[in-house]
Every structure is written in structure tokens, then in C-alpha cells.
Short mmCIF file of C-alpha atoms and ligand atoms in Angstrom, two decimals:
data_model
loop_
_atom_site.label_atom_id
_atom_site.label_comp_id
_atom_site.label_asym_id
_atom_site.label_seq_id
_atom_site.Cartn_x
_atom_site.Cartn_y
_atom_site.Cartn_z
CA UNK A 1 268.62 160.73 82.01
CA UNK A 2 272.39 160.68 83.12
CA UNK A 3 275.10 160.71 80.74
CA UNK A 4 275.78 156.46 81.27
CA UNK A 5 272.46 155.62 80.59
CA UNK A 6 272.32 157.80 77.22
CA UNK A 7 275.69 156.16 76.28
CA UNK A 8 274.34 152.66 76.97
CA UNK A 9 271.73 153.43 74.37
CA UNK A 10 274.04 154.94 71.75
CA UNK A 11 276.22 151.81 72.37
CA UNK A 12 273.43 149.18 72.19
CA UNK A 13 272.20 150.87 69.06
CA UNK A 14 275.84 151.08 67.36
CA UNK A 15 276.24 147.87 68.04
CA UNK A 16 272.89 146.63 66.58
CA UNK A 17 273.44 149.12 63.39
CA UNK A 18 277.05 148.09 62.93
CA UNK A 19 275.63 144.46 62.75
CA UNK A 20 272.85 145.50 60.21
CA UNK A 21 275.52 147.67 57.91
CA UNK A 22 278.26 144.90 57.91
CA UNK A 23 275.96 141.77 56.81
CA UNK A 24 275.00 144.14 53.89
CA UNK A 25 278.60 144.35 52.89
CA UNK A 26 279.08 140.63 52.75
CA UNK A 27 275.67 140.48 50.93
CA UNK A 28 277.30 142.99 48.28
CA UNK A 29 276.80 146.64 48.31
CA UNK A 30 274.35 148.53 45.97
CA UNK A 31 275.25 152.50 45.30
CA UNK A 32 271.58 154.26 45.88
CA UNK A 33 272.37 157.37 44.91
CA UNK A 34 274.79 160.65 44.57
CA UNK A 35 275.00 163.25 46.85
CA UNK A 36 277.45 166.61 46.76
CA UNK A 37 279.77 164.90 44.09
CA UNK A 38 279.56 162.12 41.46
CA UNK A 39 282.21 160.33 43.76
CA UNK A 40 280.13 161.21 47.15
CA UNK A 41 277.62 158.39 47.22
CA UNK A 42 274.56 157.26 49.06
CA UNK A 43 274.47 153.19 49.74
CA UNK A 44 271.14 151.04 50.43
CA UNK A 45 272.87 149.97 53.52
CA UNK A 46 273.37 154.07 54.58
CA UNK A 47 269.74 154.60 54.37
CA UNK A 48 268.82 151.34 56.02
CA UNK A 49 271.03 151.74 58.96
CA UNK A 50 269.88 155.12 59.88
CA UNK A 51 266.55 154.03 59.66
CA UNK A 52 267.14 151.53 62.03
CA UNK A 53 269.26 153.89 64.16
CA UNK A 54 266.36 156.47 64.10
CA UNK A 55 263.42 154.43 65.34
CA UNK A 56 265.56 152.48 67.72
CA UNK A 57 266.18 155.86 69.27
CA UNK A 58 263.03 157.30 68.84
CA UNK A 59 261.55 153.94 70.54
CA UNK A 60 263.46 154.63 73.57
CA UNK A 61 263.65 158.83 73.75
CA UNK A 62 260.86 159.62 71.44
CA UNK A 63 261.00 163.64 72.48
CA UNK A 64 264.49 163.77 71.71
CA UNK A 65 265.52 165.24 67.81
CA UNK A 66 267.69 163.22 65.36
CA UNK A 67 270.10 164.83 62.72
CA UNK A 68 271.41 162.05 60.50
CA UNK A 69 274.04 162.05 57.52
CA UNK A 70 271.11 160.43 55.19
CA UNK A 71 267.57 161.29 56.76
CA UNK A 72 268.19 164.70 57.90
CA UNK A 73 266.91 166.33 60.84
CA UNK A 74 264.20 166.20 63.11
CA UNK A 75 263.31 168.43 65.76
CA UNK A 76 262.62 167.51 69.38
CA UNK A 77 261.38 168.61 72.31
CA UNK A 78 263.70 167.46 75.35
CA UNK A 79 266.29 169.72 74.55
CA UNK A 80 268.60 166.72 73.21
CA UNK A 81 269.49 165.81 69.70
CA UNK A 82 271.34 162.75 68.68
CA UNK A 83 273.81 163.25 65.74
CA UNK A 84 274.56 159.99 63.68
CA UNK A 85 276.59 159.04 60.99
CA UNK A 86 274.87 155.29 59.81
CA UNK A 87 278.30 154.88 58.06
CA UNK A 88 281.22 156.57 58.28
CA UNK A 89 283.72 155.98 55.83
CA UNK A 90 281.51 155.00 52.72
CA UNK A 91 283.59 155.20 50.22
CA UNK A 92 285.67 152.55 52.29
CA UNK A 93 282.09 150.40 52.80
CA UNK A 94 282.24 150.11 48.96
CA UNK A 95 285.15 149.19 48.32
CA UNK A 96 285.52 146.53 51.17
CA UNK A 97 287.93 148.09 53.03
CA UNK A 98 287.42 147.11 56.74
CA UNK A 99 287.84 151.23 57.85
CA UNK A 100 284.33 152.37 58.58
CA UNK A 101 281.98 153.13 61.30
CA UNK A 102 278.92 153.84 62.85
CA UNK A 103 278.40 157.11 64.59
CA UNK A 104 276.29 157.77 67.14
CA UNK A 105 276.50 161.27 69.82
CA UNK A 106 273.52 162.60 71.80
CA UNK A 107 274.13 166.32 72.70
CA UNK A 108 272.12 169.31 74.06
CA UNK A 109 271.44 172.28 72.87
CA UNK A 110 270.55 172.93 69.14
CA UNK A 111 272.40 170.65 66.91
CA UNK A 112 275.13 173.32 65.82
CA UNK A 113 278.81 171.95 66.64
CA UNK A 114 279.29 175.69 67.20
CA UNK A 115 277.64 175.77 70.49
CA UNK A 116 276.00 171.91 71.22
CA UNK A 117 277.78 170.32 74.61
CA UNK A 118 278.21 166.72 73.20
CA UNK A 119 277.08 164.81 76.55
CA UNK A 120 277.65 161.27 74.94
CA UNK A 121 278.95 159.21 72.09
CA UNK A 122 279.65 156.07 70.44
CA UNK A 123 281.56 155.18 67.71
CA UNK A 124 282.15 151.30 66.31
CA UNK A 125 284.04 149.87 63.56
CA UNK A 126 282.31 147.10 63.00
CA UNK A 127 284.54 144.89 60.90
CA UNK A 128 287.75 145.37 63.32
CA UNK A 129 285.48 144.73 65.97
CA UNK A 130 286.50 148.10 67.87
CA UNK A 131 284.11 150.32 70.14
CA UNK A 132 285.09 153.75 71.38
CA UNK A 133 282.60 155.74 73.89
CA UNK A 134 282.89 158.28 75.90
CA UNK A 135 280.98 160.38 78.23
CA UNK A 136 281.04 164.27 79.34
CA UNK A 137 283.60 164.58 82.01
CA UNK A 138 283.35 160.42 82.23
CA UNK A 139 286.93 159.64 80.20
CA UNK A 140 286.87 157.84 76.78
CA UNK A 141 287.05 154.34 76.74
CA UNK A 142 287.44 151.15 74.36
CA UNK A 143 286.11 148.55 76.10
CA UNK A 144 286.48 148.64 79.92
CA UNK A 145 290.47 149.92 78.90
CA UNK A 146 290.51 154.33 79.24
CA UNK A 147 292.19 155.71 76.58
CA UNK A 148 295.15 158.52 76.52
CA UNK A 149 296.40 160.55 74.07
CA UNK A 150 300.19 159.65 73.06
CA UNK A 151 302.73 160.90 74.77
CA UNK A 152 304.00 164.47 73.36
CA UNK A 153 305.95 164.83 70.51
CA UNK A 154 307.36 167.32 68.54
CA UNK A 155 306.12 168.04 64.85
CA UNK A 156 308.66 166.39 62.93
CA UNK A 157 307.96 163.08 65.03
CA UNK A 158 304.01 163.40 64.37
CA UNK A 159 301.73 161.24 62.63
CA UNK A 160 298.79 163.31 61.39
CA UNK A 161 295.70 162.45 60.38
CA UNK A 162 293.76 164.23 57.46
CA UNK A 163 290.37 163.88 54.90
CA UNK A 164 289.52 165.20 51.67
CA UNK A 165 286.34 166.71 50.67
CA UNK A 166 284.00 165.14 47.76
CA UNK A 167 284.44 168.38 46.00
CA UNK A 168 287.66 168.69 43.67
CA UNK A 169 288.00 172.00 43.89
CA UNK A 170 288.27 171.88 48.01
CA UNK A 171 290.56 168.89 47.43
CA UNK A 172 292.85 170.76 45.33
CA UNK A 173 293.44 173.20 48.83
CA UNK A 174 293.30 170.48 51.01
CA UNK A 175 296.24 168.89 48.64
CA UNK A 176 298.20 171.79 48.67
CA UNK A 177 297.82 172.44 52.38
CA UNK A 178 299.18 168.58 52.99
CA UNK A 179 301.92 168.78 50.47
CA UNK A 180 303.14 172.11 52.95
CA UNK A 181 302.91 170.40 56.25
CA UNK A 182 304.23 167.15 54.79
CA UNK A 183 307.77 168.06 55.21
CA UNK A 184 307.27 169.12 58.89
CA UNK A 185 306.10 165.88 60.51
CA UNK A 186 306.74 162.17 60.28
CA UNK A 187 303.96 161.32 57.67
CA UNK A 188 300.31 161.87 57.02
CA UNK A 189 297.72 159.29 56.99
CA UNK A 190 294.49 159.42 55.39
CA UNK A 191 292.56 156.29 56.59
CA UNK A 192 289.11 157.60 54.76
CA UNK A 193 286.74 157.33 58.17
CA UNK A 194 286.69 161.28 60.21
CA UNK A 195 285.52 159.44 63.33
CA UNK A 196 288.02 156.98 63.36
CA UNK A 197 290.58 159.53 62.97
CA UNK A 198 289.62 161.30 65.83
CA UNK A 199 289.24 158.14 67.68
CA UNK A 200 292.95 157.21 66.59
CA UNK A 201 294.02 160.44 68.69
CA UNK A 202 292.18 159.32 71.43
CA UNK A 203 294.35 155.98 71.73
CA UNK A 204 297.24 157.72 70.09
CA UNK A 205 297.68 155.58 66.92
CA UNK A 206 297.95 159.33 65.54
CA UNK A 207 299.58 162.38 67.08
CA UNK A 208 297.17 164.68 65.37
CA UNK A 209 294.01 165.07 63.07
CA UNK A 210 292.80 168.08 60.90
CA UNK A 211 290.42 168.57 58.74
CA UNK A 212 287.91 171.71 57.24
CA UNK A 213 284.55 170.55 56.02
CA UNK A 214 283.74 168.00 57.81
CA UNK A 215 279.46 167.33 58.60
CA UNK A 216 278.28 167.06 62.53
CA UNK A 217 277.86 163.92 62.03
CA UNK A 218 281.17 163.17 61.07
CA UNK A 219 282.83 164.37 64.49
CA UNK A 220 280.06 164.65 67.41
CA UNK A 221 280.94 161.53 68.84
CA UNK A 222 284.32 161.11 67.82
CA UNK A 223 285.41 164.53 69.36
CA UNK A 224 284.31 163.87 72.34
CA UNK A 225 285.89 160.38 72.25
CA UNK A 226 289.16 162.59 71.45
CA UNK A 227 288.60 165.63 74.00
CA UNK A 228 288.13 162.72 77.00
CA UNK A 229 291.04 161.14 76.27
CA UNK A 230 293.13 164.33 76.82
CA UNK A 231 292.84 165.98 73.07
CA UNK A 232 292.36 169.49 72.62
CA UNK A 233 289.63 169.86 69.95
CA UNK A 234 289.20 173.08 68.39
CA UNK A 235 288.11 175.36 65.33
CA UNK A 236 290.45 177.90 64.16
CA UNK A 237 291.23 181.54 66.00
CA UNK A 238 290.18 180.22 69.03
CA UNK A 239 286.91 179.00 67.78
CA UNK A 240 285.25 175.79 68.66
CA UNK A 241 285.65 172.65 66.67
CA UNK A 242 283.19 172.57 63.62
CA UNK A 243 282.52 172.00 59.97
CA UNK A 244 284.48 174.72 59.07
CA UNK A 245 287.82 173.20 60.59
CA UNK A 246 288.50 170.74 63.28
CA UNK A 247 291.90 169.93 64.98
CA UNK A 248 292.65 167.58 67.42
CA UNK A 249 295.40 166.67 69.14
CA UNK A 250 297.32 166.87 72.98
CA UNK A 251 297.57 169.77 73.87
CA UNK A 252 301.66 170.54 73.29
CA UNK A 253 301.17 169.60 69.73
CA UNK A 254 298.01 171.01 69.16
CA UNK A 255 299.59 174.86 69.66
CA UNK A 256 302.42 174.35 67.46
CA UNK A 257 299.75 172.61 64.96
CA UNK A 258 297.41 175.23 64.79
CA UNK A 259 300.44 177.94 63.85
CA UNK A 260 300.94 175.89 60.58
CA UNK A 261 298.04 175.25 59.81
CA UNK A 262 296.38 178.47 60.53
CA UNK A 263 299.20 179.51 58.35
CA UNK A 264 297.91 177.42 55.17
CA UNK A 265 294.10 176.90 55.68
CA UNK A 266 291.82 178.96 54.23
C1 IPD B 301 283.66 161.15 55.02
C2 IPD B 301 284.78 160.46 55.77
C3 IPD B 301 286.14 160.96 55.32
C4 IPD B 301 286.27 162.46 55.40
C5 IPD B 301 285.15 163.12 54.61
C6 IPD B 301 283.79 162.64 55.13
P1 IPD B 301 281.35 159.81 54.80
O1 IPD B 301 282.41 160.78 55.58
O2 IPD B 301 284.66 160.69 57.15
O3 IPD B 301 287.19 160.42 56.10
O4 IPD B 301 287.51 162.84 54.88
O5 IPD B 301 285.27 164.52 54.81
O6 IPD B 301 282.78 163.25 54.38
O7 IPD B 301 280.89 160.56 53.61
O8 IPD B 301 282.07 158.59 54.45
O9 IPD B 301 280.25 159.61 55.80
#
């Protein structure tokens, strides 16, 4: 199936999810369950939006596997896995604030961010009414409008983008790491939603984004979203972008990035 029409089914079903997960939030959201942490929770409208996500997909590619923030994985047989996030940005879904998203990549290979080749990807925020897709050598778009990174700039006039883990002692790194780069750029931002970060390089609302533990789900779309747009995406040490650690930005920044940080992380 070429790349377009896979993206016109991640997009159709984003769209139909975001729909589903944001009249649950005006109906009032119920916490489910916990996950990793006592503050890393599991919503009703999580598990029901992946559900729908998952047999929406499997209705329309039912040989291709499914690895999902809530359900898990599932293996297929076409050599294509799509990687979803129902909602992105929970913590944000519960508390109102209009900064989450639906996630939705389709790439090949096995479903490792160390070696997949994401050919496809959606990611919506429902509530601001924003879409951001891209395609595999196709650009990044919002709308029928192509997104580019910002225009360089050095580190002290960079905006950088950053997330916490649910885990308090990780957060107590990732606190110390920020409180070192802090004095080297403009500010930091931490909007709560990895995908939107990433898709905030991509139209250049931030400079940069970083971030270690981070799950596929979180970034499969979004990266590519950020790589088509003109990011650099990578891991650290030259690897490729993954749970581990994930940094995007253009590609002048991104070098003099990745010396700090590979400085303070890990
Ligand atoms: C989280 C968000 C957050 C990031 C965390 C993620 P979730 O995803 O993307 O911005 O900092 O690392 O776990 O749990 O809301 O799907």
C-alpha cells in the first residue's frame, strides 16, 4: 500500500479517536487504573480509544501488528506494525488542559525504534483542533500548509522542549539535567504531551526537544513529523532516536545540543 494511502488511514482514524477521547472529557474523566507510578495513570477513555483505534485498523489492514500504549502488542504478518498512543498527554486529559493527542505511526520492520523505518504518521490534538502528518520522504504537513523547522539559532536564543518521567527517582536526573542547561538557552518548556513536542519542532514553536525514556508510542509518529520538516532526530553517540534518549532539533542546533547534553545525561 503506498505511504499516502497508509497515512489517509492513520488520519481518518486519529480523527475518529480524537473525537471519541474528547467527548469523554466533556462527559468527565474516570482514572481506571495505575500504571509505572501512583501519578502514571490509566483513563476509561485511554482504553476505549485504543480499542477503537485497534479494530478500526485491524478492519482495514487486518495482517498488519498493533503496539499500543494501553493494549500492548500484537504481532502481524505484513511486515508493518502501527504504533499508537490513544492519548498522549494524560495527565493533561485529566486535568482539562487542552495539550493532548492522539498518536498514530505505521512502520516496518519489528516495532523497535532502534531499527523500525517509520513510513507514516499522524498526530492530532483534538481540542486545539490541530493535525500534523507526515510521510517517508513526503514532507510533514498541518493541513495542506508544509511545515519547517525555525530558522537557526544559537543556544542561548533556544526554546527547548523537555518531559519528565512518572518515576521520581528519573525525575530527580531529569531535574538536575534541566536546571544545567537552563542557563544556556532562552527557556525550557514542558507542555506535558512528547508528540506535541516533537511536532512543535516541526513548525518551530520550539527550537529543540529532548527527552530519555520516552515509550514508541510516544515518538513514532511525532519523529517523523519532526525529521520531515527538516529536524535531525537522534539517540545519543550517534545512535538512533529511541526510548533511551531522543533529540530533535535543525540540524545547527542539534550538534551544539547534543555536546551539552551528552555532557549531563546519563
Ligand atoms: C507522557 C507524555 C509526557 C512525557 C512522558 C510521557 P503519556 O505520555 O508524553 O509529555 O514527558 O514521558 O510518558 O503517559 O501521557 O501517554
Amino acid at each position: 500500500m503506498p505511504h499516502d494511502e497508509l497515512l489517509r488511514l492513520a488520519l481518518n482514524t486519529a480523527v475518529t479517536a480524537g473525537a471519541l477521547a474528547h467527548r469523554r472529557r466533556t462527559e468527565g474523566v474516570e482514572v481506571a487504573d495505575h500504571k509505572s507510578s501512583p501519578v502514571d495513570v490509566v483513563t476509561l477513555a485511554d482504553r476505549e480509544t485504543e480499542n477503537l483505534i485497534r479494530s478500526l485498523l485491524a478492519d482495514a489492514r487486518p495482517d498488519d501488528g498493533f503496539l499500543g500504549e494501553e493494549g500492548g502488542a500484537e504481532a502481524g504478518s505484513s511486515g508493518l506494525t502501527w504504533v499508537v498512543d490513544p492519548i498522549d498527554g494524560t495527565v493533561n486529559y485529566l486535568y482539562g488542559i487542552p495539550h493532548w493527542a492522539v498518536s498514530i505511526a505505521v512502520v516496518e520492520g519489528d516495532p523497535d525504534p532502534l531499527t523500525w523505518r517509520a513510513l507514516a504518521g499522524c498526530v492530532t490534538n483534538p481540542v486545539a483542533g490541530e493535525i500534523y502528518t507526515a510521510t517517508d520522504a513526503g514532507g510533514a504537513f498541518s493541513g495542506n500548509q508544509q511545515l519547517r523547522v525555525a530558522e537557526p539559532a544559537s543556544l542561548a536564543q533556544s526554546l527547548i522542549g523537555t518531559g519528565f518521567s512518572y518515576d521520581s527517582q528519573t525525575r530527580a536526573k531529569q531535574g538536575a539535567v534541566v536546571a544545567e542547561l537552563l542557563p544556556l538557552v532562552r527557556d525550557i518548556r514542558r507542555f506535558g504531551t512528547a508528540s506535541l513536542d516533537l511536532c512543535a519542532v516541526a513548525t518551530g514553536r520550539l527550537n529543540g526537544y529532548f527527552e530519555t525514556g520516552l515509550k514508541p508510542w510516544d515518538h513514532a509518529a511525532a519523529a517523523l513529523v519532526a525529521r520531515e520538516a527538516g529536524a535531525a532526530v537522534v539517540g545519543l553517540g550517534g545512535a538512533p532516536a529511541s526510548d533511551a534518549f531522543i533529540l530533535a532539533a535543525p540540524p545547527e542546533l542539534l550538534s551544539v545540543l547534543e555536546r551539552e547534553l551528552s555532557k549531563l545525561v546519563m
